[in-house]
Amino acid sequence: YTVGTDTHTVTEKVHETTLAAIEIPASAGVPFVAGGWEIVIPKEGPFSFAARWNKIEWRLAVTLRLEGAPDDDSTFLIPVGIEAAP
């Protein structure tokens, strides 16, 4: 937001979860690891929005640490729409 000539960015962490570590034996010969999670945006949360000077964005930040592989920190933008009332 802007006050006078000063521009401010406000961020809020909504939720953080650390997933349990998994062991994959080297003898398994698995070339990659895959997993799946369901992300639920709270119904009372605001929808994504963008205007000239303001925006609301939902982002998923993922930190991946695998022994013997480079660390990975990735962020994904998640567009959240308005849920239609029944």
PDB file of N, CA and C in Angstrom:
ATOM      1  N   TYR A   1       0.840  -1.175   0.000  1.00  0.00           N
ATOM      2  CA  TYR A   1       0.000   0.000   0.000  1.00  0.00           C
ATOM      3  C   TYR A   1       0.880   1.231   0.000  1.00  0.00           C
ATOM      4  N   THR A   2       0.307   2.383  -0.342  1.00  0.00           N
ATOM      5  CA  THR A   2       1.070   3.615  -0.443  1.00  0.00           C
ATOM      6  C   THR A   2       0.478   4.663   0.488  1.00  0.00           C
ATOM      7  N   VAL A   3       1.383   5.330   1.214  1.00  0.00           N
ATOM      8  CA  VAL A   3       1.000   6.457   2.067  1.00  0.00           C
ATOM      9  C   VAL A   3       1.889   7.610   1.654  1.00  0.00           C
ATOM     10  N   GLY A   4       1.291   8.610   1.062  1.00  0.00           N
ATOM     11  CA  GLY A   4       2.094   9.717   0.542  1.00  0.00           C
ATOM     12  C   GLY A   4       2.980   9.200  -0.579  1.00  0.00           C
ATOM     13  N   THR A   5       4.309   9.350  -0.401  1.00  0.00           N
ATOM     14  CA  THR A   5       5.245   8.843  -1.411  1.00  0.00           C
ATOM     15  C   THR A   5       5.916   7.549  -0.962  1.00  0.00           C
ATOM     16  N   ASP A   6       5.520   7.016   0.201  1.00  0.00           N
ATOM     17  CA  ASP A   6       6.094   5.773   0.717  1.00  0.00           C
ATOM     18  C   ASP A   6       5.250   4.575   0.306  1.00  0.00           C
ATOM     19  N   THR A   7       5.900   3.561  -0.240  1.00  0.00           N
ATOM     20  CA  THR A   7       5.213   2.329  -0.639  1.00  0.00           C
ATOM     21  C   THR A   7       5.602   1.216   0.327  1.00  0.00           C
ATOM     22  N   HIS A   8       4.613   0.459   0.791  1.00  0.00           N
ATOM     23  CA  HIS A   8       4.831  -0.618   1.753  1.00  0.00           C
ATOM     24  C   HIS A   8       4.272  -1.924   1.203  1.00  0.00           C
ATOM     25  N   THR A   9       4.956  -3.026   1.490  1.00  0.00           N
ATOM     26  CA  THR A   9       4.459  -4.347   1.136  1.00  0.00           C
ATOM     27  C   THR A   9       4.154  -5.099   2.426  1.00  0.00           C
ATOM     28  N   VAL A  10       2.964  -5.661   2.498  1.00  0.00           N
ATOM     29  CA  VAL A  10       2.556  -6.416   3.672  1.00  0.00           C
ATOM     30  C   VAL A  10       2.355  -7.862   3.239  1.00  0.00           C
ATOM     31  N   THR A  11       2.995  -8.791   3.945  1.00  0.00           N
ATOM     32  CA  THR A  11       2.793 -10.209   3.671  1.00  0.00           C
ATOM     33  C   THR A  11       2.359 -10.895   4.957  1.00  0.00           C
ATOM     34  N   GLU A  12       1.656 -11.999   4.804  1.00  0.00           N
ATOM     35  CA  GLU A  12       1.185 -12.760   5.956  1.00  0.00           C
ATOM     36  C   GLU A  12       1.328 -14.236   5.658  1.00  0.00           C
ATOM     37  N   LYS A  13       1.965 -14.964   6.549  1.00  0.00           N
ATOM     38  CA  LYS A  13       2.060 -16.416   6.410  1.00  0.00           C
ATOM     39  C   LYS A  13       0.780 -17.000   6.990  1.00  0.00           C
ATOM     40  N   VAL A  14       0.022 -17.722   6.161  1.00  0.00           N
ATOM     41  CA  VAL A  14      -1.263 -18.266   6.579  1.00  0.00           C
ATOM     42  C   VAL A  14      -1.089 -19.613   7.252  1.00  0.00           C
ATOM     43  N   HIS A  15      -0.164 -20.423   6.728  1.00  0.00           N
ATOM     44  CA  HIS A  15      -0.003 -21.776   7.273  1.00  0.00           C
ATOM     45  C   HIS A  15       1.383 -22.297   6.908  1.00  0.00           C
ATOM     46  N   GLU A  16       1.964 -23.097   7.787  1.00  0.00           N
ATOM     47  CA  GLU A  16       3.247 -23.727   7.502  1.00  0.00           C
ATOM     48  C   GLU A  16       3.220 -25.151   8.047  1.00  0.00           C
ATOM     49  N   THR A  17       3.672 -26.089   7.235  1.00  0.00           N
ATOM     50  CA  THR A  17       3.711 -27.497   7.629  1.00  0.00           C
ATOM     51  C   THR A  17       5.047 -28.088   7.236  1.00  0.00           C
ATOM     52  N   THR A  18       5.641 -28.837   8.138  1.00  0.00           N
ATOM     53  CA  THR A  18       6.852 -29.584   7.818  1.00  0.00           C
ATOM     54  C   THR A  18       6.448 -31.041   7.661  1.00  0.00           C
ATOM     55  N   LEU A  19       6.719 -31.592   6.499  1.00  0.00           N
ATOM     56  CA  LEU A  19       6.352 -32.980   6.230  1.00  0.00           C
ATOM     57  C   LEU A  19       7.405 -33.909   6.798  1.00  0.00           C
ATOM     58  N   ALA A  20       6.980 -35.089   7.196  1.00  0.00           N
ATOM     59  CA  ALA A  20       7.894 -36.079   7.755  1.00  0.00           C
ATOM     60  C   ALA A  20       8.906 -36.515   6.704  1.00  0.00           C
ATOM     61  N   ALA A  21      10.139 -36.729   7.142  1.00  0.00           N
ATOM     62  CA  ALA A  21      11.186 -37.199   6.233  1.00  0.00           C
ATOM     63  C   ALA A  21      10.880 -38.633   5.795  1.00  0.00           C
ATOM     64  N   ILE A  22      11.247 -38.960   4.577  1.00  0.00           N
ATOM     65  CA  ILE A  22      11.078 -40.331   4.089  1.00  0.00           C
ATOM     66  C   ILE A  22      12.452 -40.878   3.716  1.00  0.00           C
ATOM     67  N   GLU A  23      12.630 -42.153   3.952  1.00  0.00           N
ATOM     68  CA  GLU A  23      13.893 -42.825   3.630  1.00  0.00           C
ATOM     69  C   GLU A  23      13.719 -43.594   2.328  1.00  0.00           C
ATOM     70  N   ILE A  24      14.619 -43.391   1.402  1.00  0.00           N
ATOM     71  CA  ILE A  24      14.610 -44.135   0.151  1.00  0.00           C
ATOM     72  C   ILE A  24      15.963 -44.834   0.049  1.00  0.00           C
ATOM     73  N   PRO A  25      15.967 -46.160   0.158  1.00  0.00           N
ATOM     74  CA  PRO A  25      17.240 -46.871   0.077  1.00  0.00           C
ATOM     75  C   PRO A  25      17.919 -46.656  -1.276  1.00  0.00           C
ATOM     76  N   ALA A  26      19.249 -46.473  -1.255  1.00  0.00           N
ATOM     77  CA  ALA A  26      19.992 -46.268  -2.498  1.00  0.00           C
ATOM     78  C   ALA A  26      19.822 -47.444  -3.441  1.00  0.00           C
ATOM     79  N   SER A  27      19.588 -48.627  -2.908  1.00  0.00           N
ATOM     80  CA  SER A  27      19.433 -49.822  -3.738  1.00  0.00           C
ATOM     81  C   SER A  27      18.099 -49.859  -4.477  1.00  0.00           C
ATOM     82  N   ALA A  28      17.181 -48.929  -4.138  1.00  0.00           N
ATOM     83  CA  ALA A  28      15.852 -48.938  -4.771  1.00  0.00           C
ATOM     84  C   ALA A  28      15.941 -48.577  -6.245  1.00  0.00           C
ATOM     85  N   GLY A  29      16.983 -47.871  -6.649  1.00  0.00           N
ATOM     86  CA  GLY A  29      17.142 -47.511  -8.060  1.00  0.00           C
ATOM     87  C   GLY A  29      16.095 -46.542  -8.559  1.00  0.00           C
ATOM     88  N   VAL A  30      15.530 -45.755  -7.660  1.00  0.00           N
ATOM     89  CA  VAL A  30      14.481 -44.805  -8.032  1.00  0.00           C
ATOM     90  C   VAL A  30      15.136 -43.523  -8.553  1.00  0.00           C
ATOM     91  N   PRO A  31      14.859 -43.118  -9.816  1.00  0.00           N
ATOM     92  CA  PRO A  31      15.499 -41.920 -10.360  1.00  0.00           C
ATOM     93  C   PRO A  31      14.860 -40.613  -9.887  1.00  0.00           C
ATOM     94  N   PHE A  32      13.686 -40.683  -9.279  1.00  0.00           N
ATOM     95  CA  PHE A  32      13.016 -39.476  -8.808  1.00  0.00           C
ATOM     96  C   PHE A  32      12.097 -39.838  -7.647  1.00  0.00           C
ATOM     97  N   VAL A  33      11.672 -38.840  -6.931  1.00  0.00           N
ATOM     98  CA  VAL A  33      10.736 -39.013  -5.819  1.00  0.00           C
ATOM     99  C   VAL A  33       9.508 -38.181  -6.138  1.00  0.00           C
ATOM    100  N   ALA A  34       8.333 -38.738  -5.941  1.00  0.00           N
ATOM    101  CA  ALA A  34       7.086 -38.016  -6.201  1.00  0.00           C
ATOM    102  C   ALA A  34       6.203 -38.079  -4.956  1.00  0.00           C
ATOM    103  N   GLY A  35       5.449 -37.049  -4.748  1.00  0.00           N
ATOM    104  CA  GLY A  35       4.509 -37.008  -3.638  1.00  0.00           C
ATOM    105  C   GLY A  35       3.325 -36.155  -4.027  1.00  0.00           C
ATOM    106  N   GLY A  36       2.275 -36.250  -3.271  1.00  0.00           N
ATOM    107  CA  GLY A  36       1.090 -35.463  -3.563  1.00  0.00           C
ATOM    108  C   GLY A  36       0.452 -34.953  -2.288  1.00  0.00           C
ATOM    109  N   TRP A  37      -0.008 -33.708  -2.323  1.00  0.00           N
ATOM    110  CA  TRP A  37      -0.663 -33.098  -1.189  1.00  0.00           C
ATOM    111  C   TRP A  37      -1.857 -32.315  -1.693  1.00  0.00           C
ATOM    112  N   GLU A  38      -2.845 -32.164  -0.863  1.00  0.00           N
ATOM    113  CA  GLU A  38      -4.013 -31.352  -1.196  1.00  0.00           C
ATOM    114  C   GLU A  38      -3.887 -30.026  -0.461  1.00  0.00           C
ATOM    115  N   ILE A  39      -4.034 -28.946  -1.182  1.00  0.00           N
ATOM    116  CA  ILE A  39      -3.960 -27.613  -0.594  1.00  0.00           C
ATOM    117  C   ILE A  39      -5.379 -27.069  -0.515  1.00  0.00           C
ATOM    118  N   VAL A  40      -5.780 -26.664   0.682  1.00  0.00           N
ATOM    119  CA  VAL A  40      -7.123 -26.123   0.882  1.00  0.00           C
ATOM    120  C   VAL A  40      -7.007 -24.659   1.278  1.00  0.00           C
ATOM    121  N   ILE A  41      -7.554 -23.799   0.454  1.00  0.00           N
ATOM    122  CA  ILE A  41      -7.579 -22.364   0.751  1.00  0.00           C
ATOM    123  C   ILE A  41      -8.793 -22.119   1.640  1.00  0.00           C
ATOM    124  N   PRO A  42      -8.621 -21.469   2.785  1.00  0.00           N
ATOM    125  CA  PRO A  42      -9.775 -21.227   3.669  1.00  0.00           C
ATOM    126  C   PRO A  42     -10.863 -20.416   2.971  1.00  0.00           C
ATOM    127  N   LYS A  43     -12.112 -20.805   3.172  1.00  0.00           N
ATOM    128  CA  LYS A  43     -13.231 -20.104   2.522  1.00  0.00           C
ATOM    129  C   LYS A  43     -13.289 -18.645   2.918  1.00  0.00           C
ATOM    130  N   GLU A  44     -12.859 -18.329   4.145  1.00  0.00           N
ATOM    131  CA  GLU A  44     -12.904 -16.936   4.589  1.00  0.00           C
ATOM    132  C   GLU A  44     -11.715 -16.127   4.072  1.00  0.00           C
ATOM    133  N   GLY A  45     -10.785 -16.795   3.424  1.00  0.00           N
ATOM    134  CA  GLY A  45      -9.612 -16.105   2.862  1.00  0.00           C
ATOM    135  C   GLY A  45      -9.997 -15.280   1.647  1.00  0.00           C
ATOM    136  N   PRO A  46      -9.246 -14.212   1.382  1.00  0.00           N
ATOM    137  CA  PRO A  46      -9.567 -13.372   0.232  1.00  0.00           C
ATOM    138  C   PRO A  46      -9.183 -14.045  -1.090  1.00  0.00           C
ATOM    139  N   PHE A  47      -9.847 -13.677  -2.152  1.00  0.00           N
ATOM    140  CA  PHE A  47      -9.525 -14.188  -3.476  1.00  0.00           C
ATOM    141  C   PHE A  47      -8.360 -13.392  -4.051  1.00  0.00           C
ATOM    142  N   SER A  48      -7.720 -13.935  -5.076  1.00  0.00           N
ATOM    143  CA  SER A  48      -6.637 -13.223  -5.754  1.00  0.00           C
ATOM    144  C   SER A  48      -7.196 -11.958  -6.400  1.00  0.00           C
ATOM    145  N   PHE A  49      -6.374 -10.919  -6.400  1.00  0.00           N
ATOM    146  CA  PHE A  49      -6.846  -9.619  -6.866  1.00  0.00           C
ATOM    147  C   PHE A  49      -5.644  -8.814  -7.360  1.00  0.00           C
ATOM    148  N   ALA A  50      -5.796  -8.085  -8.420  1.00  0.00           N
ATOM    149  CA  ALA A  50      -4.717  -7.216  -8.897  1.00  0.00           C
ATOM    150  C   ALA A  50      -5.314  -5.949  -9.477  1.00  0.00           C
ATOM    151  N   ALA A  51      -4.807  -4.821  -9.026  1.00  0.00           N
ATOM    152  CA  ALA A  51      -5.187  -3.508  -9.549  1.00  0.00           C
ATOM    153  C   ALA A  51      -3.893  -2.727  -9.786  1.00  0.00           C
ATOM    154  N   ARG A  52      -4.023  -1.499 -10.162  1.00  0.00           N
ATOM    155  CA  ARG A  52      -2.831  -0.729 -10.512  1.00  0.00           C
ATOM    156  C   ARG A  52      -1.826  -0.656  -9.364  1.00  0.00           C
ATOM    157  N   TRP A  53      -2.272  -0.400  -8.149  1.00  0.00           N
ATOM    158  CA  TRP A  53      -1.348  -0.204  -7.032  1.00  0.00           C
ATOM    159  C   TRP A  53      -1.498  -1.248  -5.930  1.00  0.00           C
ATOM    160  N   ASN A  54      -2.407  -2.178  -6.067  1.00  0.00           N
ATOM    161  CA  ASN A  54      -2.645  -3.159  -5.009  1.00  0.00           C
ATOM    162  C   ASN A  54      -2.834  -4.548  -5.595  1.00  0.00           C
ATOM    163  N   LYS A  55      -2.509  -5.558  -4.817  1.00  0.00           N
ATOM    164  CA  LYS A  55      -2.793  -6.928  -5.241  1.00  0.00           C
ATOM    165  C   LYS A  55      -2.788  -7.845  -4.036  1.00  0.00           C
ATOM    166  N   ILE A  56      -3.514  -8.922  -4.178  1.00  0.00           N
ATOM    167  CA  ILE A  56      -3.515 -10.011  -3.197  1.00  0.00           C
ATOM    168  C   ILE A  56      -3.129 -11.266  -3.962  1.00  0.00           C
ATOM    169  N   GLU A  57      -2.098 -11.929  -3.495  1.00  0.00           N
ATOM    170  CA  GLU A  57      -1.618 -13.148  -4.143  1.00  0.00           C
ATOM    171  C   GLU A  57      -1.498 -14.261  -3.108  1.00  0.00           C
ATOM    172  N   TRP A  58      -1.851 -15.453  -3.535  1.00  0.00           N
ATOM    173  CA  TRP A  58      -1.623 -16.650  -2.734  1.00  0.00           C
ATOM    174  C   TRP A  58      -0.414 -17.350  -3.335  1.00  0.00           C
ATOM    175  N   ARG A  59       0.536 -17.700  -2.495  1.00  0.00           N
ATOM    176  CA  ARG A  59       1.756 -18.371  -2.962  1.00  0.00           C
ATOM    177  C   ARG A  59       2.010 -19.610  -2.125  1.00  0.00           C
ATOM    178  N   LEU A  60       2.538 -20.610  -2.788  1.00  0.00           N
ATOM    179  CA  LEU A  60       2.963 -21.840  -2.120  1.00  0.00           C
ATOM    180  C   LEU A  60       4.484 -21.871  -2.196  1.00  0.00           C
ATOM    181  N   ALA A  61       5.130 -21.856  -1.034  1.00  0.00           N
ATOM    182  CA  ALA A  61       6.590 -21.919  -0.973  1.00  0.00           C
ATOM    183  C   ALA A  61       6.989 -23.334  -0.566  1.00  0.00           C
ATOM    184  N   VAL A  62       7.849 -23.935  -1.355  1.00  0.00           N
ATOM    185  CA  VAL A  62       8.288 -25.307  -1.107  1.00  0.00           C
ATOM    186  C   VAL A  62       9.795 -25.317  -0.934  1.00  0.00           C
ATOM    187  N   THR A  63      10.247 -25.922   0.152  1.00  0.00           N
ATOM    188  CA  THR A  63      11.666 -26.094   0.415  1.00  0.00           C
ATOM    189  C   THR A  63      11.945 -27.593   0.384  1.00  0.00           C
ATOM    190  N   LEU A  64      12.878 -27.996  -0.454  1.00  0.00           N
ATOM    191  CA  LEU A  64      13.186 -29.418  -0.629  1.00  0.00           C
ATOM    192  C   LEU A  64      14.649 -29.650  -0.296  1.00  0.00           C
ATOM    193  N   ARG A  65      14.891 -30.579   0.607  1.00  0.00           N
ATOM    194  CA  ARG A  65      16.253 -30.933   0.998  1.00  0.00           C
ATOM    195  C   ARG A  65      16.427 -32.437   0.813  1.00  0.00           C
ATOM    196  N   LEU A  66      17.272 -32.824  -0.134  1.00  0.00           N
ATOM    197  CA  LEU A  66      17.558 -34.232  -0.395  1.00  0.00           C
ATOM    198  C   LEU A  66      19.056 -34.455  -0.249  1.00  0.00           C
ATOM    199  N   GLU A  67      19.408 -35.460   0.527  1.00  0.00           N
ATOM    200  CA  GLU A  67      20.822 -35.762   0.701  1.00  0.00           C
ATOM    201  C   GLU A  67      21.440 -36.130  -0.643  1.00  0.00           C
ATOM    202  N   GLY A  68      22.567 -35.509  -0.947  1.00  0.00           N
ATOM    203  CA  GLY A  68      23.258 -35.793  -2.194  1.00  0.00           C
ATOM    204  C   GLY A  68      22.728 -35.029  -3.394  1.00  0.00           C
ATOM    205  N   ALA A  69      21.776 -34.120  -3.175  1.00  0.00           N
ATOM    206  CA  ALA A  69      21.209 -33.326  -4.279  1.00  0.00           C
ATOM    207  C   ALA A  69      21.211 -31.860  -3.864  1.00  0.00           C
ATOM    208  N   PRO A  70      21.207 -30.952  -4.829  1.00  0.00           N
ATOM    209  CA  PRO A  70      21.152 -29.522  -4.476  1.00  0.00           C
ATOM    210  C   PRO A  70      19.843 -29.182  -3.772  1.00  0.00           C
ATOM    211  N   ASP A  71      19.904 -28.269  -2.813  1.00  0.00           N
ATOM    212  CA  ASP A  71      18.695 -27.799  -2.144  1.00  0.00           C
ATOM    213  C   ASP A  71      17.828 -27.039  -3.150  1.00  0.00           C
ATOM    214  N   ASP A  72      16.522 -27.061  -2.920  1.00  0.00           N
ATOM    215  CA  ASP A  72      15.608 -26.363  -3.818  1.00  0.00           C
ATOM    216  C   ASP A  72      14.608 -25.560  -2.998  1.00  0.00           C
ATOM    217  N   ASP A  73      14.480 -24.282  -3.318  1.00  0.00           N
ATOM    218  CA  ASP A  73      13.465 -23.410  -2.742  1.00  0.00           C
ATOM    219  C   ASP A  73      12.660 -22.849  -3.907  1.00  0.00           C
ATOM    220  N   SER A  74      11.402 -23.258  -4.008  1.00  0.00           N
ATOM    221  CA  SER A  74      10.552 -22.825  -5.116  1.00  0.00           C
ATOM    222  C   SER A  74       9.291 -22.172  -4.568  1.00  0.00           C
ATOM    223  N   THR A  75       8.780 -21.197  -5.298  1.00  0.00           N
ATOM    224  CA  THR A  75       7.527 -20.543  -4.939  1.00  0.00           C
ATOM    225  C   THR A  75       6.596 -20.605  -6.134  1.00  0.00           C
ATOM    226  N   PHE A  76       5.341 -20.975  -5.881  1.00  0.00           N
ATOM    227  CA  PHE A  76       4.344 -21.123  -6.932  1.00  0.00           C
ATOM    228  C   PHE A  76       3.180 -20.178  -6.645  1.00  0.00           C
ATOM    229  N   LEU A  77       2.776 -19.419  -7.650  1.00  0.00           N
ATOM    230  CA  LEU A  77       1.628 -18.529  -7.543  1.00  0.00           C
ATOM    231  C   LEU A  77       0.367 -19.356  -7.734  1.00  0.00           C
ATOM    232  N   ILE A  78      -0.599 -19.208  -6.815  1.00  0.00           N
ATOM    233  CA  ILE A  78      -1.859 -19.971  -6.888  1.00  0.00           C
ATOM    234  C   ILE A  78      -3.006 -18.981  -7.073  1.00  0.00           C
ATOM    235  N   PRO A  79      -3.590 -18.923  -8.280  1.00  0.00           N
ATOM    236  CA  PRO A  79      -4.731 -18.025  -8.473  1.00  0.00           C
ATOM    237  C   PRO A  79      -5.949 -18.553  -7.709  1.00  0.00           C
ATOM    238  N   VAL A  80      -6.562 -17.714  -6.891  1.00  0.00           N
ATOM    239  CA  VAL A  80      -7.732 -18.104  -6.107  1.00  0.00           C
ATOM    240  C   VAL A  80      -8.907 -17.272  -6.573  1.00  0.00           C
ATOM    241  N   GLY A  81      -9.940 -17.964  -7.051  1.00  0.00           N
ATOM    242  CA  GLY A  81     -11.124 -17.276  -7.553  1.00  0.00           C
ATOM    243  C   GLY A  81     -12.193 -17.134  -6.499  1.00  0.00           C
ATOM    244  N   ILE A  82     -13.210 -16.393  -6.842  1.00  0.00           N
ATOM    245  CA  ILE A  82     -14.363 -16.205  -5.963  1.00  0.00           C
ATOM    246  C   ILE A  82     -15.244 -17.438  -6.094  1.00  0.00           C
ATOM    247  N   GLU A  83     -15.595 -18.041  -4.956  1.00  0.00           N
ATOM    248  CA  GLU A  83     -16.467 -19.208  -4.985  1.00  0.00           C
ATOM    249  C   GLU A  83     -17.906 -18.746  -5.136  1.00  0.00           C
ATOM    250  N   ALA A  84     -18.570 -19.310  -6.107  1.00  0.00           N
ATOM    251  CA  ALA A  84     -19.977 -18.936  -6.346  1.00  0.00           C
ATOM    252  C   ALA A  84     -20.867 -19.524  -5.260  1.00  0.00           C
ATOM    253  N   ALA A  85     -21.768 -18.722  -4.728  1.00  0.00           N
ATOM    254  CA  ALA A  85     -22.697 -19.199  -3.709  1.00  0.00           C
ATOM    255  C   ALA A  85     -23.748 -20.071  -4.361  1.00  0.00           C
ATOM    256  N   PRO A  86     -24.181 -21.134  -3.675  1.00  0.00           N
ATOM    257  CA  PRO A  86     -25.216 -22.016  -4.253  1.00  0.00           C
ATOM    258  C   PRO A  86     -26.569 -21.350  -4.372  1.00  0.00           C
TER     259      PRO A  86
END
